[in-house]
Short mmCIF file of C-alpha atoms and ligand atoms in Angstrom, two decimals:
data_model
loop_
_atom_site.label_atom_id
_atom_site.label_comp_id
_atom_site.label_asym_id
_atom_site.label_seq_id
_atom_site.Cartn_x
_atom_site.Cartn_y
_atom_site.Cartn_z
CA UNK A 1 -29.13 -0.54 -12.33
CA UNK A 2 -25.69 -0.48 -13.94
CA UNK A 3 -22.93 -2.61 -12.50
CA UNK A 4 -20.04 -1.31 -10.40
CA UNK A 5 -16.75 -1.07 -12.29
CA UNK A 6 -13.50 -1.18 -10.30
CA UNK A 7 -10.66 0.72 -11.96
CA UNK A 8 -7.33 -0.38 -10.44
CA UNK A 9 -4.30 1.88 -10.97
CA UNK A 10 -1.03 0.06 -10.29
CA UNK A 11 -2.71 -3.29 -11.02
CA UNK A 12 0.60 -4.95 -11.95
CA UNK A 13 2.23 -4.09 -8.62
CA UNK A 14 2.51 -6.11 -5.41
CA UNK A 15 -0.83 -5.15 -3.88
CA UNK A 16 -2.59 -4.42 -7.19
CA UNK A 17 -2.00 -7.94 -8.53
CA UNK A 18 -3.53 -9.62 -5.48
CA UNK A 19 -6.37 -7.13 -5.15
CA UNK A 20 -7.30 -7.40 -8.84
CA UNK A 21 -7.36 -11.18 -8.58
CA UNK A 22 -9.52 -11.12 -5.44
CA UNK A 23 -12.06 -8.74 -7.02
CA UNK A 24 -12.14 -10.74 -10.26
CA UNK A 25 -12.64 -14.00 -8.36
CA UNK A 26 -15.47 -12.36 -6.41
CA UNK A 27 -17.22 -11.74 -9.75
CA UNK A 28 -16.66 -7.96 -9.82
CA UNK A 29 -16.07 -6.05 -13.06
CA UNK A 30 -12.48 -4.78 -13.10
CA UNK A 31 -10.40 -2.63 -15.41
CA UNK A 32 -6.66 -2.88 -14.76
CA UNK A 33 -4.16 -0.15 -15.48
CA UNK A 34 -0.44 0.27 -15.03
CA UNK A 35 2.62 1.25 -17.04
CA UNK A 36 3.23 -2.47 -17.68
CA UNK A 37 0.76 -5.35 -18.19
CA UNK A 38 0.07 -7.81 -15.36
CA UNK A 39 2.42 -10.80 -15.10
CA UNK A 40 -0.03 -13.17 -13.45
CA UNK A 41 -1.68 -15.48 -16.02
CA UNK A 42 -5.05 -15.22 -14.27
CA UNK A 43 -5.12 -11.47 -14.98
CA UNK A 44 -3.92 -11.51 -18.59
CA UNK A 45 -7.38 -11.69 -20.20
CA UNK A 46 -8.90 -8.89 -18.13
CA UNK A 47 -9.36 -5.39 -19.60
CA UNK A 48 -6.05 -3.54 -19.32
CA UNK A 49 -5.18 0.10 -20.04
CA UNK A 50 -1.54 1.11 -20.27
CA UNK A 51 -1.50 4.38 -18.35
CA UNK A 52 0.98 6.63 -16.57
CA UNK A 53 -0.89 8.10 -13.60
CA UNK A 54 1.19 11.29 -13.92
CA UNK A 55 -0.66 12.12 -17.15
CA UNK A 56 -3.66 14.12 -15.99
CA UNK A 57 -5.60 14.05 -19.28
CA UNK A 58 -5.18 10.31 -19.73
CA UNK A 59 -6.28 9.60 -16.15
CA UNK A 60 -9.39 11.70 -16.66
CA UNK A 61 -10.17 10.10 -20.01
CA UNK A 62 -9.72 6.56 -18.63
CA UNK A 63 -11.99 7.11 -15.64
CA UNK A 64 -14.74 8.38 -17.94
CA UNK A 65 -14.30 5.80 -20.72
CA UNK A 66 -14.08 2.80 -18.39
CA UNK A 67 -17.28 3.79 -16.59
CA UNK A 68 -15.38 3.48 -13.30
CA UNK A 69 -17.54 3.61 -10.19
CA UNK A 70 -14.71 2.70 -7.80
CA UNK A 71 -11.11 3.83 -8.25
CA UNK A 72 -8.29 2.08 -6.41
CA UNK A 73 -5.10 4.08 -6.80
CA UNK A 74 -2.24 1.75 -5.79
CA UNK A 75 0.65 3.04 -7.93
CA UNK A 76 3.50 4.52 -5.85
CA UNK A 77 7.25 4.76 -5.40
CA UNK A 78 8.18 3.08 -2.08
CA UNK A 79 10.50 4.21 0.69
CA UNK A 80 13.95 2.92 -0.30
CA UNK A 81 13.76 3.83 -3.97
CA UNK A 82 12.27 7.17 -2.97
CA UNK A 83 15.44 8.04 -1.03
CA UNK A 84 17.55 7.28 -4.11
CA UNK A 85 15.31 9.15 -6.56
CA UNK A 86 13.54 11.78 -4.45
CA UNK A 87 12.17 14.06 -7.18
CA UNK A 88 10.88 11.18 -9.26
CA UNK A 89 9.23 9.61 -6.18
CA UNK A 90 7.61 12.85 -5.05
CA UNK A 91 6.33 13.55 -8.54
CA UNK A 92 4.89 10.06 -9.04
CA UNK A 93 3.29 9.90 -5.61
CA UNK A 94 1.90 13.43 -5.42
CA UNK A 95 1.05 14.22 -9.04
CA UNK A 96 -0.45 10.76 -9.45
CA UNK A 97 -2.67 11.16 -6.39
CA UNK A 98 -3.80 14.67 -7.31
CA UNK A 99 -4.65 13.55 -10.85
CA UNK A 100 -6.76 10.72 -9.49
CA UNK A 101 -8.55 12.80 -6.84
CA UNK A 102 -9.29 15.62 -9.27
CA UNK A 103 -10.44 13.29 -12.06
CA UNK A 104 -12.63 11.36 -9.64
CA UNK A 105 -14.46 14.53 -8.60
CA UNK A 106 -15.24 15.33 -12.24
CA UNK A 107 -16.16 11.79 -13.38
CA UNK A 108 -19.91 11.53 -12.77
CA UNK A 109 -20.00 7.76 -12.17
CA UNK A 110 -17.20 7.58 -9.58
CA UNK A 111 -18.63 6.81 -6.14
CA UNK A 112 -15.51 5.94 -4.16
CA UNK A 113 -11.73 6.19 -4.23
CA UNK A 114 -9.29 4.02 -2.26
CA UNK A 115 -5.71 5.16 -1.75
CA UNK A 116 -3.17 3.42 0.49
CA UNK A 117 -1.10 5.36 2.98
CA UNK A 118 1.70 3.74 4.99
CA UNK A 119 3.30 3.37 8.41
CA UNK A 120 5.97 5.58 6.79
CA UNK A 121 3.93 8.65 7.80
CA UNK A 122 5.29 8.20 11.31
CA UNK A 123 8.52 9.85 12.32
CA UNK A 124 11.01 8.55 14.89
CA UNK A 125 9.38 10.23 17.92
CA UNK A 126 6.53 7.81 18.57
CA UNK A 127 8.20 5.12 20.64
CA UNK A 128 7.49 1.51 19.72
CA UNK A 129 3.71 1.88 19.23
CA UNK A 130 2.30 4.56 16.94
CA UNK A 131 -1.12 5.86 17.96
CA UNK A 132 -3.73 6.67 15.31
CA UNK A 133 -2.83 10.35 15.60
CA UNK A 134 0.78 9.71 16.59
CA UNK A 135 3.60 12.07 15.78
CA UNK A 136 3.84 12.42 11.99
CA UNK A 137 7.05 14.08 10.96
CA UNK A 138 8.35 11.51 8.46
CA UNK A 139 12.01 11.60 7.48
CA UNK A 140 11.70 9.95 4.05
CA UNK A 141 10.38 11.34 0.78
CA UNK A 142 7.96 8.44 0.62
CA UNK A 143 6.68 9.17 4.14
CA UNK A 144 6.37 12.87 3.33
CA UNK A 145 4.34 12.06 0.21
CA UNK A 146 2.04 9.75 2.18
CA UNK A 147 1.60 12.32 4.96
CA UNK A 148 0.76 15.06 2.43
CA UNK A 149 -1.43 12.61 0.49
CA UNK A 150 -3.51 11.88 3.59
CA UNK A 151 -4.17 15.59 3.98
CA UNK A 152 -5.12 15.90 0.31
CA UNK A 153 -7.62 13.06 0.73
CA UNK A 154 -9.22 14.87 3.68
CA UNK A 155 -9.23 18.11 1.67
CA UNK A 156 -11.05 16.54 -1.30
CA UNK A 157 -13.57 15.03 1.12
CA UNK A 158 -14.18 18.39 2.78
CA UNK A 159 -14.27 20.60 -0.31
CA UNK A 160 -15.64 18.24 -2.97
CA UNK A 161 -17.48 15.60 -0.91
CA UNK A 162 -15.33 12.89 -2.52
CA UNK A 163 -15.75 9.55 -0.75
CA UNK A 164 -12.07 8.71 -0.44
CA UNK A 165 -10.94 6.06 2.04
CA UNK A 166 -7.49 4.99 3.16
CA UNK A 167 -5.51 2.70 5.44
CA UNK A 168 -1.85 2.89 6.49
CA UNK A 169 -0.26 -0.32 5.30
CA UNK A 170 2.73 -1.93 6.98
CA UNK A 171 5.09 -4.24 5.02
CA UNK A 172 3.03 -6.64 2.90
CA UNK A 173 3.86 -10.32 2.48
CA UNK A 174 2.31 -12.32 -0.32
CA UNK A 175 3.39 -15.04 -2.72
CA UNK A 176 1.84 -13.98 -6.04
CA UNK A 177 3.68 -10.72 -6.59
CA UNK A 178 6.98 -9.19 -5.52
CA UNK A 179 7.44 -5.84 -3.78
CA UNK A 180 10.00 -3.41 -5.16
CA UNK A 181 11.92 -0.54 -3.62
CA UNK A 182 10.60 -0.84 -0.07
CA UNK A 183 12.29 -1.16 3.33
CA UNK A 184 10.14 -4.11 4.41
CA UNK A 185 10.93 -6.05 1.18
CA UNK A 186 13.41 -8.38 2.94
CA UNK A 187 10.49 -10.34 4.42
CA UNK A 188 9.41 -11.39 0.89
CA UNK A 189 12.84 -11.36 -0.79
CA UNK A 190 14.25 -13.95 1.64
CA UNK A 191 11.88 -16.61 0.31
CA UNK A 192 13.50 -16.34 -3.14
CA UNK A 193 16.88 -17.19 -1.61
CA UNK A 194 15.91 -20.41 0.14
CA UNK A 195 17.49 -22.65 -2.48
CA UNK A 196 20.56 -20.46 -3.04
CA UNK A 197 24.12 -21.61 -2.18
CA UNK A 198 24.96 -18.36 -0.32
CA UNK A 199 23.42 -17.21 2.98
CA UNK A 200 20.66 -14.63 2.50
CA UNK A 201 22.17 -11.19 3.14
CA UNK A 202 19.61 -9.10 5.01
CA UNK A 203 19.81 -5.33 4.59
CA UNK A 204 18.32 -4.70 8.07
CA UNK A 205 19.84 -5.64 11.42
CA UNK A 206 18.57 -8.76 13.16
CA UNK A 207 16.56 -6.94 15.87
CA UNK A 208 14.70 -4.46 13.64
CA UNK A 209 11.04 -5.00 14.52
CA UNK A 210 8.56 -3.66 11.97
CA UNK A 211 4.82 -3.96 11.42
CA UNK A 212 3.97 -6.48 8.67
CA UNK A 213 0.79 -7.94 7.19
CA UNK A 214 -0.22 -11.00 5.22
CA UNK A 215 -1.56 -10.11 1.78
CA UNK A 216 -4.94 -11.73 2.53
CA UNK A 217 -5.43 -9.23 5.33
CA UNK A 218 -4.18 -6.33 3.20
CA UNK A 219 -6.75 -7.16 0.51
CA UNK A 220 -9.37 -7.84 3.19
CA UNK A 221 -8.79 -4.39 4.73
CA UNK A 222 -9.39 -2.74 1.36
CA UNK A 223 -12.57 -4.73 0.75
CA UNK A 224 -13.79 -4.03 4.26
CA UNK A 225 -13.20 -0.28 4.31
CA UNK A 226 -14.70 0.10 0.81
CA UNK A 227 -17.86 -1.74 1.78
CA UNK A 228 -18.41 0.14 5.06
CA UNK A 229 -21.09 2.82 5.03
CA UNK A 230 -19.82 6.37 4.53
CA UNK A 231 -20.78 7.45 8.05
CA UNK A 232 -18.60 4.70 9.56
CA UNK A 233 -15.53 6.31 8.00
CA UNK A 234 -14.99 9.04 10.57
CA UNK A 235 -11.33 9.53 9.68
CA UNK A 236 -10.83 10.90 6.17
CA UNK A 237 -7.04 10.96 6.35
CA UNK A 238 -6.08 7.30 6.90
CA UNK A 239 -6.51 4.51 9.45
CA UNK A 240 -3.78 2.56 11.26
CA UNK A 241 -4.15 -1.19 10.72
CA UNK A 242 -1.98 -3.70 12.59
CA UNK A 243 -1.28 -7.24 11.44
CA UNK A 244 1.82 -8.80 13.01
CA UNK A 245 5.20 -7.45 14.08
CA UNK A 246 8.51 -9.30 13.96
CA UNK A 247 12.23 -8.80 13.39
CA UNK A 248 14.44 -10.50 10.77
CA UNK A 249 16.04 -12.84 13.33
CA UNK A 250 12.65 -14.23 14.40
CA UNK A 251 11.54 -14.73 10.79
CA UNK A 252 14.79 -16.46 9.82
CA UNK A 253 14.68 -18.77 12.87
CA UNK A 254 11.17 -19.77 11.83
CA UNK A 255 12.31 -20.42 8.24
CA UNK A 256 15.23 -22.54 9.52
CA UNK A 257 12.76 -24.80 11.38
CA UNK A 258 11.33 -25.78 7.98
CA UNK A 259 14.56 -25.56 5.99
CA UNK A 260 17.46 -26.56 8.28
CA UNK A 261 20.03 -25.61 5.60
CA UNK A 262 18.86 -21.97 5.55
CA UNK A 263 21.44 -19.41 6.62
CA UNK A 264 21.29 -15.63 6.83
CA UNK A 265 23.84 -12.89 7.33
CA UNK A 266 23.16 -9.29 8.32
CA UNK A 267 24.58 -6.35 6.37
CA UNK A 268 22.48 -3.29 7.23
CA UNK A 269 22.59 -0.56 4.57
CA UNK A 270 20.88 2.82 4.10
CA UNK A 271 17.49 1.15 4.63
CA UNK A 272 18.35 0.61 8.31
CA UNK A 273 17.89 4.28 9.12
CA UNK A 274 14.53 4.31 7.32
CA UNK A 275 13.38 1.33 9.41
CA UNK A 276 14.75 2.93 12.60
CA UNK A 277 12.38 5.86 12.08
CA UNK A 278 9.28 3.63 11.92
CA UNK A 279 7.30 2.18 14.82
CA UNK A 280 7.40 -1.50 15.84
CA UNK A 281 3.63 -1.69 15.69
CA UNK A 282 0.59 0.59 15.35
CA UNK A 283 -2.50 1.03 17.47
CA UNK A 284 -5.46 0.20 15.22
CA UNK A 285 -8.27 0.62 17.74
CA UNK A 286 -9.91 3.39 15.65
CA UNK A 287 -10.22 1.12 12.58
CA UNK A 288 -11.59 -1.67 14.78
CA UNK A 289 -14.17 0.63 16.38
CA UNK A 290 -15.23 2.57 13.26
CA UNK A 291 -15.52 -0.09 10.55
CA UNK A 292 -14.84 -3.39 12.29
CA UNK A 293 -11.25 -4.05 11.15
CA UNK A 294 -10.09 -7.44 12.35
CA UNK A 295 -7.09 -9.20 10.74
CA UNK A 296 -6.93 -12.99 10.41
CA UNK A 297 -3.14 -13.27 10.81
CA UNK A 298 -1.60 -11.61 13.85
C1 AKB B 1 8.03 0.23 2.24
O1 AKB B 1 8.80 -0.53 2.85
O2 AKB B 1 8.40 1.29 1.72
C2 AKB B 1 6.57 -0.12 2.19
C3 AKB B 1 5.77 0.50 3.28
C4 AKB B 1 5.98 0.10 4.68
O3 AKB B 1 4.94 1.33 3.02
N1 AKB B 1 6.41 -1.54 2.23
#
């Protein structure tokens, strides 16, 4: 029997870097792809294809030539950058996803596709806790692209039988790779300012509670949903997954316990209104019941 090959699109990004490393360390065959090579030394000797996911022919060719059995499409424009460059973000997020879904249906070896959605699918009308099927009228381009993307995933499942699986990620916090262009980025960015002479200037207000997740759990969720049997995946749009929820003030007080010299100031900018439209936490009981989701850090 031939071996599974995991083709990771966006492998040089925040989640892609950590996921590629975890799969590689688990002994899986991986092919990395992105518009730029991975920065992490541990990934530099792995097969890498320079690829723009917006190029339909190249995506198709790469899935065939790599012998991909599993495709993990992690390349996306995030919420804050998406508000600054809406057409670019919509094009990258939607054209990229459609290229991957279409190519996967016509690549005979592909068995499964993973694509991350986001808490950004929720609009401001959910109250603090977003239910699995909570109100989804997102107010950002990023959220709109994730909401539409979820429906495309369900459509490809229904009309082409494609085994595509998805979770709605909150803000991700890891140490190996930086986020870029998101609204939850402050929770990683602050750690780069610990030694600085100036107080860290946070772009969200001190009481802005958002759902967040440790990278180990984010990678674990992907591994877990991909290894569940197809009949466990009853939702073919995307599953809520909850890790922890906190606000900047709570995080900074915790940091100050370890680094008494740490100081922060608050200067909310346009990202505040993005965060204000998102829930404080999500109800992940469907993911727990259907495929046994259980985070380690809460
Ligand atoms: C962002 O802040 O845009 C992302 C997300 C919550 O999907 N981290």
